mmCIF file of C-alpha atoms in Angstrom:
data_model
loop_
_atom_site.group_PDB
_atom_site.id
_atom_site.type_symbol
_atom_site.label_atom_id
_atom_site.label_comp_id
_atom_site.label_asym_id
_atom_site.label_seq_id
_atom_site.Cartn_x
_atom_site.Cartn_y
_atom_site.Cartn_z
ATOM 1 C CA MET A 113 176.003 60.384 157.099
ATOM 2 C CA SER A 114 172.818 61.196 154.938
ATOM 3 C CA GLU A 115 171.544 64.794 154.442
ATOM 4 C CA ARG A 116 168.286 63.184 152.763
ATOM 5 C CA PRO A 117 164.868 64.510 154.514
ATOM 6 C CA LEU A 118 163.770 61.796 156.623
ATOM 7 C CA ASP A 119 160.876 58.856 155.894
ATOM 8 C CA LEU A 120 157.089 60.667 157.715
ATOM 9 C CA GLY A 121 154.408 59.076 154.736
ATOM 10 C CA TRP A 122 152.089 60.874 154.366
ATOM 11 C CA ILE A 123 152.172 64.354 156.833
ATOM 12 C CA ARG A 124 155.405 64.975 154.441
ATOM 13 C CA VAL A 125 153.739 63.915 151.123
ATOM 14 C CA PHE A 126 150.435 66.943 153.097
ATOM 15 C CA GLU A 127 152.866 69.705 154.164
ATOM 16 C CA ALA A 128 153.928 69.859 150.886
ATOM 17 C CA VAL A 129 151.210 69.822 149.193
ATOM 18 C CA GLY A 130 149.361 72.059 151.787
ATOM 19 C CA ARG A 131 152.991 74.444 151.248
ATOM 20 C CA LEU A 132 153.374 74.568 147.228
ATOM 21 C CA GLY A 133 149.207 74.215 146.486
ATOM 22 C CA SER A 134 150.438 71.944 143.733
ATOM 23 C CA LEU A 135 150.155 68.470 144.124
ATOM 24 C CA THR A 136 152.780 68.302 140.904
ATOM 25 C CA MET A 137 155.054 70.825 142.751
ATOM 26 C CA ALA A 138 155.220 68.717 146.074
ATOM 27 C CA ALA A 139 156.107 65.354 143.870
ATOM 28 C CA ARG A 140 158.717 66.597 141.727
ATOM 29 C CA GLU A 141 160.908 68.434 145.636
ATOM 30 C CA LEU A 142 160.156 65.167 147.161
ATOM 31 C CA GLY A 143 161.203 62.703 143.863
ATOM 32 C CA LEU A 144 157.627 61.085 143.550
ATOM 33 C CA SER A 145 155.216 60.763 141.063
ATOM 34 C CA GLN A 146 152.061 63.130 140.711
ATOM 35 C CA PRO A 147 149.817 59.751 140.462
ATOM 36 C CA ALA A 148 151.190 58.252 143.663
ATOM 37 C CA VAL A 149 150.574 62.425 145.889
ATOM 38 C CA SER A 150 147.328 61.834 145.133
ATOM 39 C CA TYR A 151 146.679 58.689 146.444
ATOM 40 C CA THR A 152 149.106 59.375 149.122
ATOM 41 C CA MET A 153 145.974 62.700 149.291
ATOM 42 C CA ARG A 154 142.678 60.798 148.966
ATOM 43 C CA MET A 155 143.949 58.644 151.877
ATOM 44 C CA LEU A 156 143.888 60.404 153.680
ATOM 45 C CA GLU A 157 140.130 61.700 152.741
ATOM 46 C CA GLU A 158 138.528 59.129 152.922
ATOM 47 C CA GLN A 159 140.505 58.518 156.546
ATOM 48 C CA LEU A 160 139.440 62.109 158.195
ATOM 49 C CA GLY A 161 135.914 62.258 155.605
ATOM 50 C CA THR A 162 136.803 65.283 154.785
ATOM 51 C CA PRO A 163 137.951 66.903 152.032
ATOM 52 C CA LEU A 164 141.483 68.237 152.970
ATOM 53 C CA LEU A 165 142.227 70.615 149.246
ATOM 54 C CA LEU A 166 140.380 72.670 147.255
ATOM 55 C CA ARG A 167 140.988 71.543 144.134
ATOM 56 C CA GLY A 168 141.419 73.684 140.725
ATOM 57 C CA HIS A 169 142.750 74.655 137.461
ATOM 58 C CA ARG A 170 145.928 76.244 138.558
ATOM 59 C CA GLY A 171 146.745 73.971 141.717
ATOM 60 C CA SER A 172 144.695 73.036 145.357
ATOM 61 C CA THR A 173 144.601 75.211 147.779
ATOM 62 C CA LEU A 174 143.418 73.715 151.768
ATOM 63 C CA ALA A 175 140.182 73.740 153.144
ATOM 64 C CA PRO A 176 139.740 74.786 155.876
ATOM 65 C CA PRO A 177 140.113 71.409 157.988
ATOM 66 C CA GLY A 178 142.910 70.756 155.618
ATOM 67 C CA GLN A 179 144.209 73.834 156.929
ATOM 68 C CA THR A 180 143.797 72.810 160.905
ATOM 69 C CA LEU A 181 145.400 69.672 159.666
ATOM 70 C CA TYR A 182 148.489 71.632 157.974
ATOM 71 C CA ARG A 183 149.054 73.766 160.858
ATOM 72 C CA ALA A 184 150.037 70.606 163.204
ATOM 73 C CA ALA A 185 151.471 69.043 159.725
ATOM 74 C CA ALA A 186 154.350 71.747 158.830
ATOM 75 C CA ALA A 187 154.537 71.909 163.031
ATOM 76 C CA ALA A 188 156.044 68.377 163.634
ATOM 77 C CA VAL A 189 157.353 68.070 159.853
ATOM 78 C CA GLY A 190 159.803 71.021 161.527
ATOM 79 C CA GLU A 191 160.678 69.862 164.736
ATOM 80 C CA LEU A 192 161.742 66.562 163.354
ATOM 81 C CA ASP A 193 163.427 68.521 160.696
ATOM 82 C CA ILE A 194 165.676 69.689 163.098
ATOM 83 C CA ALA A 195 165.858 67.320 165.139
ATOM 84 C CA ALA A 196 167.139 65.231 162.539
ATOM 85 C CA ARG A 197 169.865 67.497 161.913
ATOM 86 C CA ALA A 198 170.802 67.493 165.543
ATOM 87 C CA ILE A 199 171.372 63.553 165.607
ATOM 88 C CA ARG A 200 173.378 63.695 162.461
ATOM 89 C CA ARG A 201 175.610 66.244 163.731
ATOM 90 C CA MET A 202 176.435 64.276 166.869
ATOM 91 C CA ASN A 203 176.992 60.943 164.469
ATOM 92 C CA ARG A 204 179.387 62.821 162.738
ATOM 93 C CA ARG A 205 182.961 63.887 163.110
ATOM 94 C CA PRO A 206 184.712 67.823 164.359
ATOM 95 C CA VAL A 207 185.367 69.474 161.093
ATOM 96 C CA VAL A 208 187.296 73.148 160.819
ATOM 97 C CA ARG A 209 187.301 75.346 157.934
ATOM 98 C CA LEU A 210 191.053 77.159 158.316
ATOM 99 C CA PHE A 211 191.178 79.784 155.332
ATOM 100 C CA THR A 212 194.169 81.048 154.351
ATOM 101 C CA ASP A 213 197.093 81.795 151.649
ATOM 102 C CA TYR A 214 199.190 79.395 150.084
ATOM 103 C CA GLY A 215 202.202 80.136 151.077
ATOM 104 C CA PHE A 216 201.029 79.492 154.754
ATOM 105 C CA ALA A 217 198.865 76.758 153.621
ATOM 106 C CA SER A 218 201.586 74.729 151.671
ATOM 107 C CA PHE A 219 204.511 76.128 154.241
ATOM 108 C CA TRP A 220 202.877 75.808 157.509
ATOM 109 C CA MET A 221 200.046 73.973 157.521
ATOM 110 C CA MET A 222 199.438 70.773 155.293
ATOM 111 C CA PRO A 223 203.015 69.924 156.967
ATOM 112 C CA ARG A 224 201.689 69.812 160.726
ATOM 113 C CA VAL A 225 198.322 68.625 159.487
ATOM 114 C CA ALA A 226 199.735 64.633 160.171
ATOM 115 C CA ALA A 227 200.721 66.052 163.392
ATOM 116 C CA PHE A 228 197.184 68.078 164.470
ATOM 117 C CA ARG A 229 195.557 64.499 163.280
ATOM 118 C CA ARG A 230 197.621 63.256 166.572
ATOM 119 C CA VAL A 231 195.986 65.426 168.974
ATOM 120 C CA ARG A 232 192.621 65.481 167.973
ATOM 121 C CA PRO A 233 192.054 62.202 165.550
ATOM 122 C CA ASP A 234 187.972 63.158 164.991
ATOM 123 C CA THR A 235 188.283 66.447 164.249
ATOM 124 C CA GLU A 236 189.205 66.840 160.796
ATOM 125 C CA VAL A 237 190.664 70.192 159.624
ATOM 126 C CA HIS A 238 189.808 71.318 155.862
ATOM 127 C CA VAL A 239 192.612 74.114 154.361
ATOM 128 C CA ILE A 240 190.463 76.597 152.549
ATOM 129 C CA ALA A 241 193.609 77.751 150.579
ATOM 130 C CA SER A 242 192.926 81.312 147.933
ATOM 131 C CA ALA A 243 194.423 84.259 146.707
ATOM 132 C CA SER A 244 191.577 86.266 148.584
ATOM 133 C CA THR A 245 192.240 87.796 151.651
ATOM 134 C CA ASP A 246 189.212 87.838 153.074
ATOM 135 C CA PRO A 247 186.422 84.679 153.329
ATOM 136 C CA ARG A 248 183.670 85.043 150.732
ATOM 137 C CA GLY A 249 179.830 82.963 152.177
ATOM 138 C CA ASP A 250 177.967 82.071 154.784
ATOM 139 C CA ASP A 251 179.775 80.075 156.383
ATOM 140 C CA ALA A 252 183.457 80.206 154.801
ATOM 141 C CA GLU A 253 185.451 80.105 158.135
ATOM 142 C CA ASP A 254 186.326 78.368 161.359
ATOM 143 C CA VAL A 255 189.582 79.558 161.792
ATOM 144 C CA ALA A 256 191.111 81.611 159.128
ATOM 145 C CA VAL A 257 195.054 82.347 159.012
ATOM 146 C CA LEU A 258 195.942 86.180 156.568
ATOM 147 C CA PHE A 259 198.894 88.399 155.760
ATOM 148 C CA GLY A 260 198.355 92.148 155.991
ATOM 149 C CA ALA A 261 199.050 95.036 159.364
ATOM 150 C CA ARG A 262 197.605 94.465 162.762
ATOM 151 C CA THR A 263 195.339 97.242 161.289
ATOM 152 C CA ASP A 264 193.248 94.683 159.150
ATOM 153 C CA PHE A 265 192.424 92.738 161.578
ATOM 154 C CA PRO A 266 190.199 93.335 164.310
ATOM 155 C CA ALA A 267 191.666 93.401 168.555
ATOM 156 C CA HIS A 268 191.013 90.136 168.968
ATOM 157 C CA ALA A 269 193.180 88.518 165.972
ATOM 158 C CA THR A 270 195.677 87.316 167.816
ATOM 159 C CA GLN A 271 200.522 87.334 165.109
ATOM 160 C CA LEU A 272 201.384 85.296 164.649
ATOM 161 C CA LEU A 273 204.759 85.551 162.249
ATOM 162 C CA GLU A 274 206.192 89.188 162.248
ATOM 163 C CA GLU A 275 207.452 90.026 158.526
ATOM 164 C CA ARG A 276 210.810 89.473 158.224
ATOM 165 C CA VAL A 277 212.147 88.379 154.363
ATOM 166 C CA VAL A 278 215.351 87.730 153.362
ATOM 167 C CA PRO A 279 217.861 86.426 150.588
ATOM 168 C CA VAL A 280 217.231 83.119 148.796
ATOM 169 C CA CYS A 281 218.314 80.960 146.518
ATOM 170 C CA GLY A 282 219.215 76.781 146.232
ATOM 171 C CA PRO A 283 222.750 76.276 147.541
ATOM 172 C CA ARG A 284 224.639 75.544 143.635
ATOM 173 C CA PHE A 285 223.101 79.003 141.957
ATOM 174 C CA ALA A 286 225.488 80.702 145.499
ATOM 175 C CA ALA A 287 227.807 78.609 144.716
ATOM 176 C CA ARG A 288 227.535 79.161 140.772
ATOM 177 C CA HIS A 289 227.693 83.327 141.487
ATOM 178 C CA GLN A 290 230.588 83.200 144.090
ATOM 179 C CA LEU A 291 227.441 84.716 146.329
ATOM 180 C CA GLY A 292 228.158 86.057 150.149
ATOM 181 C CA THR A 293 226.575 88.034 152.237
ATOM 182 C CA GLU A 294 227.472 91.314 150.194
ATOM 183 C CA PRO A 295 224.032 93.192 149.496
ATOM 184 C CA GLY A 296 225.361 94.831 146.388
ATOM 185 C CA ARG A 297 225.643 91.497 144.199
ATOM 186 C CA ILE A 298 222.449 90.069 144.622
ATOM 187 C CA GLY A 299 221.072 93.071 142.234
ATOM 188 C CA ALA A 300 222.817 91.758 138.978
ATOM 189 C CA LEU A 301 221.150 87.844 139.237
ATOM 190 C CA PRO A 302 217.976 86.957 138.687
ATOM 191 C CA LEU A 303 214.925 88.264 139.933
ATOM 192 C CA LEU A 304 211.992 85.907 141.485
ATOM 193 C CA HIS A 305 209.060 87.921 142.281
ATOM 194 C CA LEU A 306 205.687 87.090 144.083
ATOM 195 C CA GLU A 307 202.698 89.255 141.846
ATOM 196 C CA SER A 308 200.192 91.096 143.472
ATOM 197 C CA THR A 309 197.764 94.640 143.746
ATOM 198 C CA PRO A 310 199.549 98.259 142.673
ATOM 199 C CA ARG A 311 200.017 98.648 146.936
ATOM 200 C CA PRO A 312 201.228 95.234 147.957
ATOM 201 C CA ARG A 313 200.401 94.251 150.929
ATOM 202 C CA TRP A 314 204.135 91.909 151.474
ATOM 203 C CA PHE A 315 207.915 92.962 151.212
ATOM 204 C CA GLY A 316 209.064 92.957 147.293
ATOM 205 C CA TRP A 317 211.478 93.774 145.662
ATOM 206 C CA ALA A 318 211.632 97.072 145.558
ATOM 207 C CA ASP A 319 211.105 97.505 149.559
ATOM 208 C CA TRP A 320 213.947 95.301 150.049
ATOM 209 C CA PHE A 321 216.322 96.900 147.586
ATOM 210 C CA ALA A 322 215.589 100.935 149.411
ATOM 211 C CA ALA A 323 216.895 99.504 153.007
ATOM 212 C CA ASN A 324 219.458 98.405 151.600
ATOM 213 C CA GLY A 325 220.138 101.841 150.533
ATOM 214 C CA LEU A 326 220.462 100.469 146.654
ATOM 215 C CA ALA A 327 218.639 100.717 143.176
ATOM 216 C CA ARG A 328 218.550 98.475 140.969
ATOM 217 C CA GLN A 329 215.885 98.473 137.651
ATOM 218 C CA PRO A 330 212.919 95.432 137.022
ATOM 219 C CA SER A 331 215.505 92.421 134.255
ATOM 220 C CA SER A 332 214.504 90.607 131.188
ATOM 221 C CA ASN A 333 215.966 87.952 133.560
ATOM 222 C CA ASP A 334 213.417 88.442 136.262
ATOM 223 C CA LEU A 335 210.703 86.506 136.668
ATOM 224 C CA SER A 336 206.895 86.457 138.546
ATOM 225 C CA LEU A 337 204.687 84.129 139.623
ATOM 226 C CA ASN A 338 201.911 84.463 140.790
ATOM 227 C CA THR A 339 201.635 82.016 144.157
ATOM 228 C CA TYR A 340 205.148 81.183 146.333
ATOM 229 C CA GLY A 341 204.655 78.121 145.962
ATOM 230 C CA LEU A 342 206.161 78.300 142.579
ATOM 231 C CA VAL A 343 208.204 82.119 143.889
ATOM 232 C CA VAL A 344 210.071 78.803 146.316
ATOM 233 C CA GLN A 345 209.577 76.279 143.484
ATOM 234 C CA ALA A 346 211.964 78.132 141.459
ATOM 235 C CA ALA A 347 214.462 79.370 143.171
ATOM 236 C CA ILE A 348 215.827 75.374 144.426
ATOM 237 C CA ALA A 349 214.663 74.732 140.687
ATOM 238 C CA ASP A 350 218.045 77.499 140.591
ATOM 239 C CA GLN A 351 216.122 79.863 138.589
ATOM 240 C CA GLY A 352 217.285 83.142 140.830
ATOM 241 C CA VAL A 353 217.393 85.154 143.541
ATOM 242 C CA ALA A 354 213.743 84.942 145.882
ATOM 243 C CA LEU A 355 212.188 87.429 148.965
ATOM 244 C CA GLY A 356 212.371 84.608 151.393
ATOM 245 C CA TRP A 357 209.390 85.091 154.651
ATOM 246 C CA ALA A 358 210.562 83.948 158.072
ATOM 247 C CA GLY A 359 208.373 80.841 158.858
ATOM 248 C CA LEU A 360 207.652 79.697 155.691
ATOM 249 C CA ILE A 361 210.941 78.673 154.238
ATOM 250 C CA ASP A 362 212.521 77.899 157.744
ATOM 251 C CA GLY A 363 212.347 74.095 157.168
ATOM 252 C CA ALA A 364 213.960 74.388 153.553
ATOM 253 C CA LEU A 365 217.167 76.850 154.751
ATOM 254 C CA ALA A 366 217.098 73.491 157.460
ATOM 255 C CA ASP A 367 217.883 71.056 154.936
ATOM 256 C CA GLY A 368 219.984 73.153 153.212
ATOM 257 C CA THR A 369 218.265 73.232 150.307
ATOM 258 C CA LEU A 370 217.713 77.729 150.216
ATOM 259 C CA VAL A 371 220.337 79.655 151.715
ATOM 260 C CA ALA A 372 219.904 82.953 152.808
ATOM 261 C CA ILE A 373 222.339 85.426 151.006
ATOM 262 C CA GLY A 374 221.817 88.986 152.424
ATOM 263 C CA PRO A 375 220.117 90.454 155.035
ATOM 264 C CA PRO A 376 217.433 91.007 156.297
ATOM 265 C CA LEU A 377 213.694 93.359 156.377
ATOM 266 C CA VAL A 378 211.886 92.884 159.042
ATOM 267 C CA ARG A 379 208.337 94.546 159.930
ATOM 268 C CA ALA A 380 206.939 94.133 163.177
ATOM 269 C CA ASP A 381 203.271 95.860 162.298
ATOM 270 C CA HIS A 382 202.862 92.841 159.961
ATOM 271 C CA GLY A 383 202.534 89.111 158.575
ATOM 272 C CA TYR A 384 200.332 86.927 159.350
ATOM 273 C CA TRP A 385 197.714 87.280 161.940
ATOM 274 C CA LEU A 386 195.554 85.094 163.770
ATOM 275 C CA ARG A 387 191.201 86.285 163.719
ATOM 276 C CA PRO A 388 188.886 83.395 165.328
ATOM 277 C CA GLY A 389 185.604 83.265 163.417
ATOM 278 C CA PRO A 390 182.519 84.463 164.963
ATOM 279 C CA ASP A 391 181.138 81.490 168.022
ATOM 280 C CA PRO A 392 184.102 78.636 167.648
ATOM 281 C CA SER A 393 182.909 75.280 167.837
ATOM 282 C CA PRO A 394 185.427 73.743 170.817
ATOM 283 C CA ALA A 395 186.921 71.820 167.770
ATOM 284 C CA ALA A 396 187.604 74.938 166.262
ATOM 285 C CA CYS A 397 188.984 76.256 169.535
ATOM 286 C CA ASP A 398 191.690 73.122 170.057
ATOM 287 C CA LEU A 399 192.489 74.196 166.691
ATOM 288 C CA ILE A 400 193.727 77.610 167.503
ATOM 289 C CA ASP A 401 195.761 75.962 170.535
ATOM 290 C CA TRP A 402 197.368 73.924 168.808
ATOM 291 C CA ILE A 403 198.318 76.621 166.131
ATOM 292 C CA GLU A 404 199.163 79.201 169.227
ATOM 293 C CA ARG A 405 201.446 76.719 170.567
ATOM 294 C CA GLU A 406 203.389 75.105 167.025
ATOM 295 C CA MET A 407 203.911 79.610 166.701
ATOM 296 C CA ARG A 408 205.554 79.130 170.337
ATOM 297 C CA ALA A 409 207.734 76.395 170.155
ATOM 298 C CA ASP A 410 209.308 77.445 166.612
ATOM 299 C CA ARG A 411 210.214 80.642 167.809
ATOM 300 C CA ASP A 412 212.011 78.897 171.704
ATOM 301 C CA ALA A 413 213.134 76.314 169.199
ATOM 302 C CA ALA A 414 214.946 79.101 166.733
ATOM 303 C CA ASP A 415 216.291 81.324 169.610
ATOM 304 C CA SER A 416 217.608 78.710 171.498
#
């Protein structure tokens, strides 16, 4: 639906001239020619029988009669524009903006968008994936699903997934290297790393080796990648061993694209958290409820 202002004829022209104090600037704003704006003003003055503008070399100012008319015109234009926006919103499909990271967007949300559309066919979901830890802009998100610790989020945020990682690789890679569940064998293999800041928010290989009482120095055969999707693709392509996050790689484990080859590492107070935006719309509340139901269904399926 177009956001073009309603055509209000002379009242739109007069309001712009009075607000901007210039026939030329009003013409530019309205997409009209300067002679067309001048003609409209002359016709209006003829109808009222009095000058509305005091014209000068530096622009035009409102004469007293013009000030009286401008107060009424400005109020009318403002009210009509508000009403037009409200009517357009009524005719527009609800849009919910979900801000999250690339991993959650690629491996959890996008495969399920079609399922949400079946529940709310009248609602559009815009998934805003970013490497940033927080939205930017005044209206960046209606719902955010972000990774971090409990202390990173307000009290009303809901934990969707706890941080649980397990070493994974492709089945052919596991067979070629005769990998079972002995963690010591992993240290001799190429590792796939997700690039992070000096103080990462998620587990890395150093955490996993330390938890299992193992030491392993970075190798020239290791590969660092800047998004989790690339890490998983590299593991599927037999490029090395990756850390697989529960909730993101469940499908790949279920269909055998990836296999787990070591013990998990768990941190219950970290993981993915759902944070509603300020004053969520009914459509945003529906998306929040749906995500939480899907998460509960996933947990029930894993426990059964």
